[in-house]
Coordinates of C-alpha atoms in Angstrom, one line a residue:
M205 CA -4.1 20.9 20.3
N206 CA -4.0 17.2 19.6
D207 CA -3.5 16.5 15.9
D208 CA -5.6 13.2 16.1
W209 CA -8.5 15.3 17.6
I210 CA -8.3 18.0 15.1
C211 CA -8.3 15.4 12.3
G212 CA -11.4 13.5 13.6
R213 CA -13.4 16.0 15.7
L214 CA -12.5 19.7 15.3
G215 CA -15.7 21.6 14.4
E216 CA -17.8 18.5 14.1
D217 CA -19.8 19.0 17.4
E218 CA -21.3 22.3 16.5
P219 CA -25.0 22.9 16.3
W220 CA -25.1 23.4 12.5
L221 CA -24.2 19.8 12.0
M222 CA -27.5 18.7 13.7
G223 CA -25.7 15.6 15.0
A224 CA -24.7 14.3 11.6
V225 CA -21.8 11.9 12.0
N226 CA -20.7 13.1 8.5
P227 CA -20.7 16.9 8.1
P228 CA -23.3 18.0 5.5
V229 CA -22.4 18.7 2.0
F230 CA -23.8 22.3 1.2
E231 CA -24.5 21.8 -2.5
N232 CA -26.1 25.0 -3.2
S233 CA -24.3 27.7 -5.2
I234 CA -26.0 30.8 -3.7
F235 CA -27.2 31.8 -0.1
S236 CA -30.1 34.3 0.3
F237 CA -30.5 37.3 2.7
E238 CA -33.5 38.8 4.5
T239 CA -32.6 42.3 3.4
V240 CA -30.6 44.2 0.8
G241 CA -28.5 45.7 3.5
D242 CA -27.7 42.1 4.9
L243 CA -26.4 41.2 1.4
A244 CA -24.4 44.5 1.0
G245 CA -22.7 43.9 4.4
A246 CA -21.9 40.3 3.5
L247 CA -20.4 41.3 0.1
R248 CA -17.9 43.5 1.8
D249 CA -16.0 40.2 2.7
E250 CA -16.9 37.2 0.6
D251 CA -14.3 35.1 2.4
E252 CA -16.1 35.5 5.8
N253 CA -19.7 35.2 4.7
Y254 CA -21.7 32.6 2.7
I255 CA -22.8 34.3 -0.4
Y256 CA -21.7 32.4 -3.5
W257 CA -20.0 29.0 -3.9
R258 CA -17.0 30.6 -5.4
G259 CA -16.3 32.6 -2.3
T260 CA -16.7 30.0 0.4
N261 CA -19.2 27.3 1.7
P262 CA -19.9 25.8 5.1
T263 CA -18.5 22.3 4.1
V264 CA -15.3 24.0 2.6
D265 CA -14.9 26.2 5.6
L266 CA -14.8 23.2 8.1
A267 CA -12.1 21.7 6.0
Q268 CA -10.2 25.0 6.0
R269 CA -10.4 25.2 9.9
K270 CA -9.1 21.8 10.3
L271 CA -6.2 22.3 8.0
A272 CA -5.3 25.6 9.6
A273 CA -5.4 24.0 13.1
L274 CA -3.1 21.2 11.9
E275 CA -0.6 23.6 10.5
R276 CA -0.9 25.9 13.5
A277 CA -2.0 28.6 11.2
E278 CA -4.5 31.4 11.7
R279 CA -6.1 30.8 8.4
A280 CA -6.2 28.4 5.5
K281 CA -7.8 28.7 2.2
C282 CA -8.8 25.7 -0.1
F283 CA -8.5 25.6 -3.8
G284 CA -9.8 23.4 -6.6
S285 CA -6.3 22.0 -7.2
G286 CA -2.7 22.2 -5.7
M287 CA -1.7 24.3 -8.7
G288 CA -4.5 26.6 -7.9
A289 CA -3.1 27.2 -4.5
I290 CA 0.4 27.6 -5.8
S291 CA -0.3 30.0 -8.6
A292 CA -2.6 32.2 -6.5
T293 CA -0.1 32.2 -3.7
I294 CA 2.9 33.3 -5.9
S295 CA 0.9 35.8 -7.7
S296 CA -0.3 37.5 -4.5
L297 CA 3.3 38.0 -3.3
V298 CA 5.0 39.3 -6.5
S299 CA 4.5 42.0 -9.1
A300 CA 6.3 43.1 -12.2
G301 CA 10.0 43.6 -11.6
D302 CA 10.1 41.3 -8.7
H303 CA 12.5 38.3 -8.3
V304 CA 11.8 34.9 -6.8
L305 CA 14.5 32.5 -5.4
V306 CA 13.8 28.8 -5.7
L307 CA 15.8 26.7 -3.2
G308 CA 16.5 23.1 -4.4
A309 CA 14.2 21.1 -6.5
I310 CA 10.6 21.8 -6.6
Y311 CA 7.4 20.4 -8.3
G312 CA 7.8 20.7 -12.1
P313 CA 4.6 22.7 -12.9
T314 CA 5.6 25.3 -10.2
T315 CA 8.7 25.9 -12.2
Q316 CA 6.6 26.1 -15.2
F317 CA 4.4 28.7 -13.6
L318 CA 7.3 30.8 -12.6
R319 CA 8.5 30.6 -16.3
Y320 CA 5.0 31.7 -17.3
L321 CA 5.3 34.8 -15.0
E322 CA 8.3 35.9 -16.9
K323 CA 6.2 37.7 -19.6
Y324 CA 4.7 39.8 -16.7
G325 CA 8.1 40.8 -15.6
V326 CA 8.8 38.4 -12.7
T327 CA 12.1 36.7 -12.8
H328 CA 13.3 33.6 -10.9
T329 CA 16.6 31.9 -10.0
H330 CA 17.2 28.3 -8.9
V331 CA 19.8 27.7 -6.3
A332 CA 20.9 24.7 -4.6
D333 CA 21.7 26.1 -1.1
L334 CA 21.9 29.2 1.0
A335 CA 25.5 29.8 0.0
A336 CA 24.3 30.0 -3.5
A337 CA 21.3 32.2 -2.5
D338 CA 23.7 34.6 -1.0
S339 CA 25.2 35.2 -4.6
A340 CA 21.8 35.1 -6.3
V341 CA 19.7 37.4 -4.1
M342 CA 18.7 40.7 -5.5
P343 CA 17.3 44.0 -4.2
S344 CA 14.1 42.9 -6.0
T345 CA 13.9 39.4 -4.4
R346 CA 10.5 39.2 -2.7
L347 CA 10.0 35.4 -2.4
L348 CA 12.0 32.4 -1.5
Y349 CA 10.1 29.2 -2.5
F350 CA 11.2 25.6 -1.5
E351 CA 10.2 22.1 -0.6
S352 CA 11.7 20.0 2.1
P353 CA 12.1 17.3 1.5
S354 CA 12.8 18.4 -1.9
Y355 CA 11.1 17.3 -5.2
M356 CA 12.3 13.9 -6.4
A357 CA 15.7 14.1 -4.7
Y358 CA 14.3 14.2 -1.2
E359 CA 17.1 16.5 0.1
L360 CA 16.3 18.3 3.4
F361 CA 16.9 22.0 4.1
D362 CA 17.4 23.4 7.6
I363 CA 14.1 25.2 7.9
P364 CA 14.9 27.5 10.7
A365 CA 18.1 28.6 8.9
V366 CA 16.3 29.1 5.7
T367 CA 13.7 31.3 7.2
S368 CA 16.2 33.3 9.4
W369 CA 18.1 34.0 6.2
A370 CA 15.0 35.2 4.3
R371 CA 13.6 37.1 7.3
S372 CA 16.9 39.1 7.7
R373 CA 16.5 40.3 4.0
G374 CA 12.8 41.0 4.0
I375 CA 11.9 38.0 1.9
V376 CA 8.6 36.0 2.3
T377 CA 9.1 32.2 2.5
V378 CA 6.7 29.8 1.1
M379 CA 7.1 26.0 1.4
D380 CA 5.3 23.1 0.0
N381 CA 4.7 20.5 2.8
T382 CA 2.7 18.0 0.9
W383 CA 5.4 15.2 1.2
S384 CA 5.2 15.4 5.2
T385 CA 1.6 16.3 5.8
P386 CA 1.0 18.5 8.8
L387 CA 1.3 15.4 11.0
F388 CA 4.9 14.9 10.4
Q389 CA 6.2 18.5 9.9
K390 CA 5.0 22.0 11.0
P391 CA 7.0 24.6 8.8
L392 CA 5.0 27.6 10.2
T393 CA 6.5 26.8 13.7
M394 CA 9.9 27.0 12.2
G395 CA 9.4 30.5 10.7
V396 CA 8.0 29.7 7.3
D397 CA 5.5 32.4 6.2
L398 CA 3.1 30.3 4.1
V399 CA 2.7 26.5 3.8
L400 CA 1.2 24.8 0.7
H401 CA -0.4 21.4 0.3
S402 CA -1.9 19.4 -2.5
L403 CA -4.8 17.9 -0.9
S404 CA -5.0 15.3 -3.7
K405 CA -2.1 13.3 -2.0
Y406 CA -2.0 12.0 1.5
I407 CA -4.6 14.3 3.1
G408 CA -7.3 13.1 0.6
G409 CA -5.7 9.7 0.7
H410 CA -7.9 7.9 -1.8
S411 CA -7.1 9.1 -5.2
D412 CA -10.5 10.5 -5.7
L413 CA -10.1 14.4 -5.4
V414 CA -8.1 17.1 -6.6
G415 CA -7.4 20.1 -4.2
G416 CA -4.9 22.5 -2.7
V417 CA -4.6 24.8 0.4
V418 CA -2.5 27.6 1.6
C419 CA -2.0 28.1 5.3
G420 CA -0.4 30.9 7.2
S421 CA -1.2 34.3 9.0
A422 CA -4.4 36.1 8.3
G423 CA -2.3 38.9 7.1
L424 CA -1.0 36.9 4.3
V425 CA -3.8 34.4 3.6
R426 CA -6.8 36.9 3.5
P427 CA -5.3 38.9 0.6
I428 CA -5.0 35.7 -1.4
A429 CA -8.6 34.7 -0.6
R430 CA -10.0 38.2 -1.3
T431 CA -8.2 38.7 -4.7
E432 CA -6.3 35.9 -6.5
F433 CA -8.8 33.2 -5.2
M434 CA -11.9 35.1 -6.3
L435 CA -10.3 36.2 -9.6
Y436 CA -8.7 32.9 -10.7
G437 CA -11.8 31.0 -9.9
A438 CA -10.1 27.9 -8.6
A439 CA -12.7 27.1 -5.9
M440 CA -13.0 23.9 -4.1
S441 CA -16.2 22.2 -4.5
P442 CA -18.1 21.1 -1.1
H443 CA -18.0 17.5 -2.4
D444 CA -14.2 17.6 -2.5
A445 CA -14.1 19.4 0.8
A446 CA -16.2 16.5 2.3
K447 CA -13.7 14.1 0.9
V448 CA -10.8 16.1 2.6
I449 CA -12.8 16.0 5.8
K450 CA -13.1 12.2 5.6
G451 CA -9.5 11.8 4.5
L452 CA -8.4 13.7 7.7
R453 CA -10.3 11.4 9.9
T454 CA -8.0 8.5 8.9
L455 CA -4.8 10.4 8.2
P456 CA -3.0 9.5 11.5
V457 CA -3.6 5.8 10.9
R458 CA -2.7 5.9 7.3
M459 CA 0.5 7.9 7.7
A460 CA 1.6 5.5 10.4
A461 CA 1.0 2.6 7.9
H462 CA 2.6 4.4 4.9
Q463 CA 5.8 5.1 7.0
E464 CA 6.2 1.6 7.9
R465 CA 5.8 0.1 4.5
G466 CA 7.8 3.0 2.9
L467 CA 10.8 2.3 5.2
A468 CA 10.6 -1.6 4.5
V469 CA 10.7 -1.0 0.8
A470 CA 13.5 1.5 1.0
R471 CA 15.7 -0.7 3.3
F472 CA 15.3 -3.5 0.6
L473 CA 16.3 -1.2 -2.3
E474 CA 19.2 0.1 -0.2
G475 CA 21.0 -3.3 -0.2
H476 CA 20.1 -4.3 -3.8
P477 CA 23.1 -4.5 -6.2
A478 CA 21.2 -3.0 -9.2
V479 CA 20.5 0.3 -7.1
R480 CA 23.0 3.0 -7.0
S481 CA 21.4 5.1 -4.3
V482 CA 18.1 5.5 -2.4
N483 CA 16.8 8.9 -1.5
H484 CA 14.7 8.4 1.6
P485 CA 15.4 10.7 4.7
G486 CA 14.4 8.0 7.0
L487 CA 17.4 5.9 6.2
P488 CA 20.5 6.4 8.3
A489 CA 22.6 6.7 5.1
H490 CA 20.7 9.7 3.9
P491 CA 22.8 12.9 4.1
G492 CA 19.8 14.7 5.9
H493 CA 18.9 12.0 8.2
D494 CA 20.2 13.8 11.3
L495 CA 18.4 17.0 10.2
A496 CA 15.2 14.9 9.5
A497 CA 15.3 13.8 13.1
K498 CA 15.1 17.3 14.3
Q499 CA 12.5 18.7 11.9
L500 CA 10.3 15.5 11.2
S501 CA 8.1 13.5 13.4
G502 CA 7.7 10.8 10.9
Y503 CA 8.3 9.9 7.1
S504 CA 5.9 9.5 4.4
S505 CA 6.3 6.8 1.8
L506 CA 7.3 8.9 -1.2
F507 CA 11.0 8.5 -2.1
S508 CA 13.3 7.8 -5.1
F509 CA 16.1 5.6 -5.9
V510 CA 18.6 5.4 -8.8
L511 CA 18.9 2.3 -10.9
D512 CA 22.4 1.3 -12.0
T513 CA 21.9 2.4 -15.5
D514 CA 21.8 5.6 -17.6
D515 CA 19.9 3.8 -20.3
R516 CA 16.3 5.1 -20.8
D517 CA 15.2 1.9 -22.5
Q518 CA 16.4 -0.1 -19.4
V519 CA 14.4 2.3 -17.0
S520 CA 11.4 1.8 -19.2
K521 CA 11.8 -2.0 -19.2
F522 CA 12.1 -2.1 -15.4
L523 CA 8.8 -0.1 -15.0
D524 CA 7.1 -2.2 -17.5
N525 CA 8.1 -5.3 -15.6
L526 CA 6.4 -4.2 -12.5
R527 CA 3.1 -6.0 -11.8
H528 CA 2.0 -4.7 -8.5
F529 CA 3.3 -1.1 -8.6
R530 CA 1.1 0.7 -11.2
I531 CA 2.7 3.3 -13.5
A532 CA 0.8 6.7 -12.6
V533 CA 1.3 10.2 -11.5
S534 CA 0.4 11.6 -8.2
W535 CA 0.6 9.6 -5.0
G536 CA -0.9 9.3 -1.4
G537 CA -3.5 6.7 -2.0
F538 CA -3.9 3.1 -1.2
E539 CA -2.1 1.9 -4.3
S540 CA 1.5 1.9 -4.8
L541 CA 2.8 3.8 -7.8
A542 CA 6.1 4.1 -9.9
I543 CA 7.3 6.5 -12.3
G544 CA 10.5 7.4 -14.2
P545 CA 10.6 11.2 -14.4
A546 CA 13.5 11.4 -16.9
L547 CA 11.3 9.6 -19.3
S548 CA 8.4 12.0 -19.3
I549 CA 9.4 15.5 -18.2
E550 CA 10.9 18.2 -20.2
E551 CA 14.6 17.9 -20.7
S552 CA 15.3 21.5 -19.4
V553 CA 13.2 20.9 -16.4
R554 CA 15.1 17.5 -15.8
T555 CA 18.6 19.1 -15.9
T556 CA 17.5 22.0 -13.8
M557 CA 16.1 19.9 -11.1
G558 CA 19.2 17.6 -11.4
I559 CA 17.3 14.3 -12.0
P560 CA 19.3 11.3 -13.2
I561 CA 18.0 9.3 -16.0
G562 CA 17.9 6.3 -13.9
L563 CA 15.9 7.8 -11.2
V564 CA 12.6 6.1 -10.2
R565 CA 10.0 7.5 -7.9
L566 CA 8.0 5.2 -5.7
A567 CA 4.8 6.0 -3.9
V568 CA 4.5 3.0 -1.5
G569 CA 0.8 2.5 -0.7
L570 CA -1.0 0.5 1.9
E571 CA -0.5 -3.1 0.4
P572 CA 1.7 -5.6 2.3
A573 CA 5.5 -4.7 2.2
D574 CA 6.5 -8.3 1.3
T575 CA 4.2 -8.1 -1.8
L576 CA 5.9 -4.9 -3.0
V577 CA 9.3 -6.1 -2.2
D578 CA 8.6 -9.3 -4.3
D579 CA 7.4 -7.1 -7.2
L580 CA 10.7 -5.1 -7.2
T581 CA 12.8 -8.2 -6.9
R582 CA 11.3 -9.6 -9.9
A583 CA 11.5 -6.4 -12.0
L584 CA 15.1 -5.7 -10.9
E585 CA 16.3 -9.2 -12.2
I586 CA 16.9 -7.6 -15.7
F587 CA 20.0 -5.9 -14.1
I588 CA 21.5 -9.0 -12.6
A589 CA 24.0 -10.6 -14.9

């Protein structure tokens, strides 16, 4: 299937839309049935039938179908937040006494959730690569969790090699694919078992919704939908699902623009004397650039660079001197954002993730690249003697 068509038209010509150019938002919390028997039959599978908003909803269902098609998945399940999807997925796959391997740097709250699971007897180990995983794997290891590109460092992993290693040991793989979107990378086609996204980022694209999704085989997604999704209650609202659908319509156009502007800013920073390094897999100097050419069909505009300083105050001053980049968490919208992770995250998480004090993460938006370069040029003047 063509990704552009999936984003714009999949499921949108069906009779239930009644010709509406924007899919209807089903606001009702409940759906009625003609007979007691009809309700009883529907209750046997709330993920397949419209009964109560918390289970599923026609608007949400359309968003799920589009996302599943984009990821080449059998099924997708949307949640009220990215962490809703992450916590439900991990919980579905592990039990007391199980062990989780974490490959590379991952989203901070995901690590926090794994620490939370320790009180239920689920342990985890962070490893840098597959060689370290060989030493850390246990008979109780059930799950290997990773991001590629990785969190903050944007290191790439050889996805087919990772999934082959895990499969040979009977370990399920879960990968967060938010950075790439399904347009630029399709991990399921490389052997990953389940793929996660924060829909709040590029897929939503306008900084006006919070949501998450898990995509994969019916055999893995349906148990999550029937148990953890229902019990945790992190349901996506139909209003947010409608925003996901609208975001998908422009996703191919926006990602092309994000890629162009992100690379322009990264190339500028790569040559600046106040910058030690730039972590963008689209740059030839990036250690994973050749691998990126094999696994990725494009590059998003989220990357990091390391200032030539280990002084937290200087990092703060640099960020405060920015005028066009806004200081904020999240990313994927029109606006360009900047943060210094070492200034705000827990120190133990910073050291576990290997984040330098001088690291700055940029989310390049859709403003003109020369405007953003001018802003960075002026803010970097504090490092020029």
